[in-house]
Amino acid sequence: MSATGDGAADERTSDSAVFDTGLQVERTALAWRRTALALVVVSLGAARLLPQQLGAGAVVLGVVGAVAGASVHVLATRRARRTTARLLAAGDLDHPASSAYLQALTAGTCVLLGLGAAALVLAHGLHRPS
């Protein structure tokens, strides 16, 4: 029981206490998983559809994107576990888990796939009959 006698401080740090009524950690983790799945699907689609235009570069693009998507999934899962552990330990998030590496990896993969798409558009534009 707290010094005020209301028991609020004890409930906040208890494992059975609801620390996140909106389930933000779970929703964020699911959003990152959807992003990772989208990266993998688009990357593998690029590897399947672009070899005629980009040659072996399409396969490299697809593999790099798929690996990046899988990495985003793993890193997002680790982040969600760390955040949940911090919430259970402290009852709040004074120092939230950083997701800068997730954002950088996702942005980098999107830029890479965008450059591949731009190469496809340029290749088609140059070889189109007049």
Coordinates of C-alpha atoms in Angstrom, one line a residue:
M1 CA 0.0 0.0 0.0
S2 CA 1.3 3.5 -0.8
A3 CA 1.9 6.3 1.7
T4 CA -1.4 7.8 0.8
G5 CA -3.2 4.6 1.6
D6 CA -4.9 4.3 -1.8
G7 CA -2.8 1.4 -3.1
A8 CA -2.4 3.1 -6.6
A9 CA 1.4 2.8 -6.6
D10 CA 1.3 -0.9 -5.8
E11 CA -1.2 -1.6 -8.5
R12 CA 0.8 0.2 -11.1
T13 CA 3.9 -2.0 -10.7
S14 CA 2.0 -5.3 -10.2
D15 CA 2.3 -7.9 -13.0
S16 CA -1.4 -8.3 -12.9
A17 CA -2.1 -4.6 -13.4
V18 CA -3.3 -3.4 -16.8
F19 CA -0.4 -1.2 -17.9
D20 CA -1.5 -0.5 -21.5
T21 CA -5.3 -0.5 -21.9
G22 CA -5.1 0.4 -25.6
L23 CA -2.6 -2.3 -26.4
Q24 CA -0.3 0.1 -28.2
V25 CA 2.7 -2.2 -28.0
E26 CA 0.8 -5.0 -29.7
R27 CA -0.7 -2.7 -32.4
T28 CA 2.8 -1.2 -33.1
A29 CA 4.3 -4.7 -33.4
L30 CA 1.5 -5.8 -35.8
A31 CA 2.1 -2.7 -37.9
W32 CA 5.8 -3.5 -38.2
R33 CA 5.0 -7.1 -39.1
R34 CA 2.7 -5.9 -41.9
T35 CA 5.4 -3.6 -43.1
A36 CA 7.9 -6.5 -43.1
L37 CA 5.5 -8.7 -45.0
A38 CA 4.9 -6.0 -47.6
L39 CA 8.7 -5.6 -48.0
V40 CA 9.1 -9.3 -48.6
V41 CA 6.2 -9.6 -51.0
V42 CA 7.2 -6.6 -53.1
S43 CA 10.9 -7.7 -53.1
L44 CA 10.0 -11.3 -54.2
G45 CA 7.6 -9.9 -56.8
A46 CA 10.3 -7.7 -58.2
A47 CA 12.6 -10.7 -58.4
R48 CA 9.9 -12.6 -60.2
L49 CA 8.8 -9.8 -62.6
L50 CA 11.9 -7.8 -63.4
P51 CA 14.6 -10.3 -64.7
Q52 CA 13.9 -9.4 -68.4
Q53 CA 14.5 -5.7 -67.7
L54 CA 17.2 -5.8 -65.0
G55 CA 18.8 -9.2 -65.5
A56 CA 20.6 -10.6 -62.4
G57 CA 20.1 -7.2 -60.7
A58 CA 16.4 -8.1 -60.2
V59 CA 17.3 -11.2 -58.3
V60 CA 19.8 -9.3 -56.2
L61 CA 17.2 -6.6 -55.5
G62 CA 14.6 -9.2 -54.5
V63 CA 16.9 -11.1 -52.2
V64 CA 18.2 -7.9 -50.5
G65 CA 14.6 -6.7 -50.0
A66 CA 13.4 -10.0 -48.7
V67 CA 16.3 -10.2 -46.2
A68 CA 15.6 -6.6 -45.1
G69 CA 11.9 -7.5 -44.7
A70 CA 12.8 -10.5 -42.5
S71 CA 15.2 -8.4 -40.5
V72 CA 12.5 -5.8 -39.9
H73 CA 10.2 -8.6 -38.6
V74 CA 12.9 -9.9 -36.2
L75 CA 13.9 -6.4 -35.0
A76 CA 10.2 -5.4 -34.5
T77 CA 9.6 -8.6 -32.4
R78 CA 12.6 -7.8 -30.2
R79 CA 11.5 -4.2 -29.8
A80 CA 8.0 -5.3 -28.7
R81 CA 9.4 -7.8 -26.2
R82 CA 11.7 -5.1 -24.7
T83 CA 8.9 -2.6 -24.5
T84 CA 6.6 -5.1 -22.8
A85 CA 9.3 -6.0 -20.3
R86 CA 9.9 -2.3 -19.5
L87 CA 6.2 -1.7 -19.0
L88 CA 5.9 -4.7 -16.7
A89 CA 9.0 -3.7 -14.7
A90 CA 8.2 0.0 -14.3
G91 CA 4.5 0.4 -15.1
D92 CA 5.3 3.1 -17.7
L93 CA 7.6 4.0 -20.5
D94 CA 10.1 6.6 -19.3
H95 CA 12.6 5.4 -21.9
P96 CA 10.8 3.8 -24.8
A97 CA 12.6 1.3 -27.0
S98 CA 14.1 3.0 -30.0
S99 CA 12.8 2.1 -33.4
A100 CA 15.2 4.3 -35.4
Y101 CA 17.0 1.2 -36.8
L102 CA 13.6 -0.2 -38.0
Q103 CA 12.7 3.0 -39.7
A104 CA 16.1 3.3 -41.3
L105 CA 16.1 -0.3 -42.6
T106 CA 12.5 0.1 -43.9
A107 CA 13.3 3.4 -45.6
G108 CA 16.5 2.1 -47.1
T109 CA 14.7 -0.9 -48.5
C110 CA 11.9 1.2 -50.0
V111 CA 14.5 3.5 -51.7
L112 CA 16.2 0.4 -53.1
L113 CA 13.0 -1.0 -54.5
G114 CA 12.0 2.5 -55.8
L115 CA 15.3 2.7 -57.7
G116 CA 14.6 -0.7 -59.1
A117 CA 11.2 0.4 -60.3
A118 CA 12.7 3.6 -61.8
A119 CA 15.2 1.5 -63.7
L120 CA 12.3 -0.6 -65.0
V121 CA 10.4 2.5 -66.1
L122 CA 13.5 3.9 -67.8
A123 CA 14.3 0.5 -69.5
H124 CA 10.8 0.3 -70.8
G125 CA 10.8 3.9 -72.0
L126 CA 14.0 3.4 -73.9
H127 CA 12.9 0.2 -75.7
R128 CA 9.4 1.1 -76.5
P129 CA 8.7 1.3 -80.3
S130 CA 7.7 4.7 -81.6

